[in-house]
Short mmCIF file of C-alpha atoms in Angstrom, two decimals:
data_model
loop_
_atom_site.label_atom_id
_atom_site.label_comp_id
_atom_site.label_asym_id
_atom_site.label_seq_id
_atom_site.Cartn_x
_atom_site.Cartn_y
_atom_site.Cartn_z
CA SER B 1 19.91 0.72 52.66
CA THR B 2 20.35 2.22 49.61
CA ALA B 3 21.57 -0.34 47.74
CA VAL B 4 18.31 -2.54 48.54
CA VAL B 5 15.75 0.67 47.83
CA ILE B 6 17.46 1.04 44.17
CA SER B 7 17.42 -2.96 43.75
CA LEU B 8 13.22 -2.97 44.42
CA ARG B 9 12.88 -0.01 42.61
CA PHE B 10 15.11 -1.62 39.26
CA LEU B 11 13.25 -4.66 40.02
CA ALA B 12 9.82 -2.84 39.85
CA GLY B 13 10.49 -1.14 36.80
CA LEU B 14 11.09 -4.23 35.05
CA ALA B 15 8.42 -6.15 36.25
CA LEU B 16 6.59 -2.88 34.91
CA GLY B 17 8.38 -2.90 31.38
CA SER B 18 7.62 -6.82 31.05
CA THR B 19 3.75 -5.71 31.62
CA ALA B 20 3.77 -3.37 29.13
CA ILE B 21 5.28 -5.39 26.25
CA ALA B 22 3.33 -8.63 27.30
CA SER B 23 0.31 -6.00 26.38
CA PHE B 24 1.17 -5.73 23.11
CA ALA B 25 0.80 -7.94 20.77
CA ALA B 26 3.37 -8.53 17.99
CA ASP B 27 3.52 -9.56 14.47
CA LEU B 28 5.96 -10.89 11.76
CA ARG B 29 4.91 -10.86 7.41
CA MET B 30 7.21 -11.56 4.20
CA LYS B 31 5.67 -11.35 1.06
CA ALA B 32 7.00 -12.33 -2.23
CA SER B 33 5.77 -11.35 -6.00
CA THR B 34 6.43 -11.52 -9.61
CA THR B 35 4.50 -9.56 -11.90
CA TRP B 36 4.29 -8.90 -15.58
CA ALA B 37 2.58 -5.61 -16.19
CA GLU B 38 1.56 -4.57 -19.96
CA ASN B 39 2.44 -1.14 -20.89
CA TYR B 40 4.90 -0.87 -17.39
CA SER B 41 6.25 2.44 -19.42
CA ARG B 42 2.47 4.35 -19.32
CA SER B 43 3.46 5.55 -22.66
CA ALA B 44 0.84 6.98 -24.32
CA SER B 45 2.09 5.98 -27.86
CA PRO B 46 1.93 2.33 -28.56
CA LEU B 47 4.79 2.76 -30.55
CA ASP B 48 6.60 3.14 -26.62
CA TRP B 49 5.32 0.43 -24.71
CA HIS B 50 7.04 -1.50 -22.39
CA ASP B 51 6.13 -3.83 -20.98
CA ALA B 52 8.07 -5.85 -18.07
CA LEU B 53 8.53 -8.67 -15.53
CA LEU B 54 8.62 -7.60 -12.09
CA GLY B 55 9.98 -8.74 -8.47
CA GLU B 56 9.06 -7.79 -5.29
CA ALA B 57 9.72 -8.87 -1.96
CA SER B 58 9.04 -7.14 1.63
CA VAL B 59 9.36 -7.45 5.29
CA SER B 60 6.93 -5.86 8.07
CA THR B 61 6.60 -6.31 11.16
CA SER B 62 3.63 -5.05 13.52
CA LEU B 63 2.73 -4.47 17.24
CA ARG B 64 -0.44 -3.46 18.48
CA ARG B 65 -2.24 -2.91 22.04
CA GLN B 66 -5.94 -2.62 23.24
CA LEU B 67 -6.07 0.61 23.91
CA ALA B 68 -9.99 0.22 24.77
CA SER B 69 -12.70 -2.00 25.02
CA GLY B 70 -13.37 -2.51 21.09
CA LEU B 71 -10.29 0.23 20.65
CA THR B 72 -6.37 -0.95 19.11
CA ALA B 73 -3.67 0.78 18.16
CA GLY B 74 -1.14 -0.46 16.48
CA VAL B 75 2.25 0.50 14.31
CA THR B 76 3.90 -1.05 11.59
CA ALA B 77 7.48 -0.86 10.61
CA ASP B 78 8.09 -2.45 6.74
CA ALA B 79 10.81 -2.56 4.01
CA ALA B 80 10.42 -3.39 0.26
CA ILE B 81 12.35 -3.60 -2.78
CA LEU B 82 11.46 -3.98 -6.63
CA THR B 83 13.50 -4.95 -9.06
CA SER B 84 13.18 -5.76 -12.86
CA SER B 85 15.35 -7.65 -14.65
CA ARG B 86 15.51 -6.32 -18.28
CA TYR B 87 15.04 -3.01 -16.77
CA GLU B 88 17.65 -1.97 -13.68
CA LYS B 89 16.81 1.74 -13.64
CA LEU B 90 13.32 0.51 -12.29
CA GLY B 91 14.22 -0.59 -9.10
CA TYR B 92 14.11 0.82 -5.96
CA ALA B 93 13.55 0.24 -2.32
CA THR B 94 11.19 1.80 0.44
CA PHE B 95 11.67 1.57 4.40
CA GLY B 96 8.49 3.16 6.71
CA VAL B 97 6.21 3.39 9.55
CA ASP B 98 2.27 3.44 10.15
CA GLY B 99 0.66 4.14 12.45
CA GLN B 100 -3.05 2.47 12.26
CA LEU B 101 -6.43 3.04 15.09
CA GLN B 102 -9.11 1.04 14.69
CA TYR B 103 -12.36 0.09 16.96
CA LYS B 104 -14.63 -2.91 16.20
CA PHE B 105 -18.36 -1.91 17.31
CA GLY B 106 -19.48 -4.84 19.57
CA LEU B 107 -18.44 -8.11 20.52
CA GLY B 108 -18.66 -11.10 18.15
CA PRO B 109 -17.35 -11.21 14.59
CA PHE B 110 -19.84 -9.99 13.04
CA ALA B 111 -19.26 -6.53 14.97
CA PRO B 112 -18.50 -4.22 12.05
CA ILE B 113 -14.79 -2.28 12.40
CA VAL B 114 -13.41 0.94 11.27
CA GLN B 115 -10.02 1.88 10.59
CA THR B 116 -7.57 4.66 10.11
CA ASP B 117 -4.39 4.46 9.19
CA ALA B 118 -1.24 6.97 8.33
CA GLY B 119 1.64 6.31 7.43
CA ILE B 120 5.97 8.18 5.80
CA ALA B 121 8.04 5.77 3.87
CA PHE B 122 11.74 7.04 2.50
CA LYS B 123 12.04 6.26 -1.52
CA GLU B 124 15.66 4.98 -2.33
CA ALA B 125 15.32 4.96 -6.44
CA ARG B 126 18.06 3.92 -9.40
CA VAL B 127 16.67 6.95 -11.05
CA SER B 128 17.82 10.19 -8.32
CA GLY B 129 14.90 12.29 -9.74
CA ASP B 130 12.48 9.76 -8.09
CA ASP B 131 14.45 9.46 -4.81
CA GLY B 132 11.53 11.18 -1.73
CA LEU B 133 9.12 10.77 0.97
CA ILE B 134 5.79 9.02 0.32
CA ALA B 135 3.10 9.87 2.59
CA LYS B 136 -0.49 8.25 3.12
CA ALA B 137 -3.26 7.79 4.54
CA GLY B 138 -6.47 5.79 4.50
CA VAL B 139 -9.58 4.55 6.66
CA SER B 140 -11.84 1.52 6.03
CA VAL B 141 -14.94 -0.08 7.24
CA SER B 142 -15.48 -3.79 7.18
CA LYS B 143 -17.91 -6.32 8.09
CA ARG B 144 -18.61 -10.65 8.57
CA PHE B 145 -21.98 -11.59 7.52
CA THR B 146 -21.44 -15.15 7.66
CA PRO B 147 -18.70 -16.82 9.11
CA ALA B 148 -17.89 -17.08 5.29
CA TRP B 149 -18.17 -13.93 3.96
CA ARG B 150 -16.89 -10.86 4.63
CA VAL B 151 -16.47 -7.13 2.84
CA ARG B 152 -14.55 -4.48 3.43
CA VAL B 153 -15.01 -0.51 1.80
CA VAL B 154 -11.94 1.38 1.40
CA ALA B 155 -10.53 5.08 1.18
CA ASP B 156 -7.10 6.36 0.94
CA TRP B 157 -4.38 8.66 -0.92
CA GLN B 158 -0.93 8.28 -0.48
CA GLU B 159 1.20 11.48 -2.15
CA HIS B 160 5.39 11.72 -3.42
CA TYR B 161 7.29 14.18 -2.48
CA ALA B 162 10.33 13.25 -4.79
CA ARG B 163 13.74 14.97 -5.46
CA ASN B 164 12.13 15.74 -9.03
CA GLU B 165 9.23 17.27 -9.79
CA THR B 166 8.04 15.06 -12.12
CA PHE B 167 8.03 12.40 -10.04
CA ASP B 168 5.96 14.67 -7.40
CA THR B 169 2.49 12.51 -7.94
CA HIS B 170 0.08 11.19 -5.66
CA SER B 171 -2.87 8.83 -6.11
CA ARG B 172 -6.33 8.12 -4.75
CA ARG B 173 -8.29 4.75 -4.26
CA LEU B 174 -11.81 4.15 -3.38
CA PHE B 175 -12.46 -0.02 -3.95
CA GLY B 176 -14.06 -2.51 -2.38
CA GLU B 177 -13.64 -6.25 -1.67
CA LEU B 178 -15.15 -9.68 -0.94
CA THR B 179 -14.10 -12.28 0.62
CA TRP B 180 -15.32 -15.93 0.89
CA ASP B 181 -13.54 -18.31 2.74
CA ILE B 182 -14.57 -21.58 0.99
CA SER B 183 -12.72 -23.73 3.65
CA PRO B 184 -10.39 -23.90 5.85
CA ARG B 185 -8.23 -23.43 3.83
CA TRP B 186 -9.02 -21.82 0.82
CA GLN B 187 -10.20 -18.25 0.01
CA LEU B 188 -11.79 -16.15 -2.66
CA ASN B 189 -10.99 -12.34 -2.83
CA TYR B 190 -13.05 -9.93 -5.40
CA GLY B 191 -12.21 -6.35 -5.69
CA TYR B 192 -13.17 -3.52 -7.31
CA GLY B 193 -11.94 -0.06 -7.52
CA ARG B 194 -11.10 3.51 -9.31
CA GLN B 195 -8.11 5.47 -9.30
CA TRP B 196 -7.59 9.03 -9.64
CA ALA B 197 -3.53 10.37 -10.24
CA ASP B 198 -0.82 12.12 -11.31
CA PHE B 199 1.46 9.69 -12.36
CA ALA B 200 5.21 9.25 -14.26
CA ALA B 201 5.04 7.91 -18.00
CA SER B 202 7.19 7.82 -20.94
CA ALA B 203 8.48 8.36 -23.92
CA SER B 204 11.44 7.43 -26.25
CA SER B 205 13.17 10.34 -28.07
CA GLU B 206 11.25 10.55 -31.17
CA VAL B 207 8.12 9.99 -29.97
CA TRP B 208 8.81 13.35 -27.19
CA ALA B 209 10.34 15.26 -30.05
CA LYS B 210 7.12 15.08 -32.35
CA ALA B 211 5.02 15.31 -29.38
CA ILE B 212 6.92 18.93 -28.44
CA SER B 213 7.11 20.39 -31.80
CA GLY B 214 2.85 19.82 -32.71
CA VAL B 215 3.62 16.68 -35.30
CA PHE B 216 0.95 15.49 -33.17
CA GLY B 217 -1.35 18.84 -32.85
CA LYS B 218 -0.78 21.45 -30.77
CA ALA B 219 -2.91 20.70 -27.64
CA ILE B 220 -0.91 17.41 -27.24
CA ALA B 221 2.07 19.94 -27.53
CA ASP B 222 1.20 22.51 -25.75
CA TYR B 223 0.58 19.60 -22.88
CA TYR B 224 3.70 17.76 -23.05
CA ASN B 225 5.37 21.77 -22.95
CA THR B 226 3.65 22.95 -19.93
CA ASN B 227 4.68 20.13 -17.79
CA PRO B 228 7.04 18.41 -15.98
CA THR B 229 9.57 16.43 -17.64
CA PHE B 230 13.29 14.95 -16.45
CA GLU B 231 15.68 12.99 -18.95
CA THR B 232 15.66 9.25 -17.57
CA ASP B 233 17.16 6.96 -19.57
CA ILE B 234 14.85 3.77 -17.83
CA TYR B 235 13.76 2.40 -21.24
CA GLY B 236 16.78 3.09 -22.99
CA PRO B 237 19.18 6.29 -24.82
CA GLY B 238 17.07 9.91 -24.39
CA TRP B 239 13.95 8.14 -23.02
CA THR B 240 11.97 11.27 -20.89
CA SER B 241 9.44 10.63 -18.09
CA TYR B 242 7.11 13.27 -18.27
CA ARG B 243 4.32 14.16 -15.26
CA ALA B 244 1.06 12.80 -17.05
CA HIS B 245 -2.73 12.79 -15.18
CA GLY B 246 -5.09 10.35 -14.90
CA GLN B 247 -7.67 7.67 -13.77
CA ALA B 248 -8.34 3.47 -13.86
CA GLU B 249 -10.97 0.98 -13.22
CA LEU B 250 -9.32 -1.42 -10.86
CA TRP B 251 -10.96 -5.20 -10.63
CA TRP B 252 -8.78 -8.23 -9.51
CA LEU B 253 -9.58 -11.98 -8.58
CA GLU B 254 -6.94 -13.97 -5.35
CA LEU B 255 -8.02 -17.18 -5.17
CA SER B 256 -5.41 -17.90 -2.10
CA PRO B 257 -4.66 -21.55 -0.46
CA ALA B 258 -3.44 -21.88 3.11
CA LEU B 259 -0.35 -24.08 2.80
CA THR B 260 0.82 -24.32 6.36
CA GLU B 261 -0.72 -22.29 9.58
CA SER B 262 1.31 -19.11 8.92
CA THR B 263 2.43 -19.48 4.81
CA SER B 264 -0.66 -19.24 2.29
CA LEU B 265 0.25 -18.75 -1.33
#
């Protein structure tokens, strides 16, 4: 009788586990892109500008579960890799996990949605000082106004806790997106926003020597001499990376056709 009771408990546990798994919605996504970037070295002097052709691929898997009416929770695990055929030291890989909490105010496709997310990732870079942990968080508000038009506003933050303080960078962004579903197959997306960040820039040995010695003026010399630096040789022998602060205006226009039910370009 003891064996029968244990078997019944085991079967009941399997049934409960299957019910819990079935209550989650799973999602698998893969993405690949090629990008050409002007002055990817973020160099101050035009003499040092180095453009780069970058390749990036990522894969992520997500689990979502509805906790209550309108309230959904999710977790996402992802891995990504970036490479450059010309500058090998630009390459890195990241592995991370994200948590999301989403609330929908009402029923139907036109109800506004608020989502918060936070995550952490490990970065393994070819430049040893660039290794470290990346923490990020964000909040977004989205709403569909018509069957074809919807808008989303996003505020997010990211901090990189690197092995070398030169790469201890952070970013804050505020942007909006307007999406037009032209047809069941075609989608047009426009975005605009601002970004404020500490970032890693680079300078050649010749330009760096002139900057820190005061050839370009005392203000520039003081700036370069008081910021964290690290000799990386990313773009050639003697190249130095340094931490700088700046802001940028962001905008993009994206046209995306659906190739199949599960693939878009």
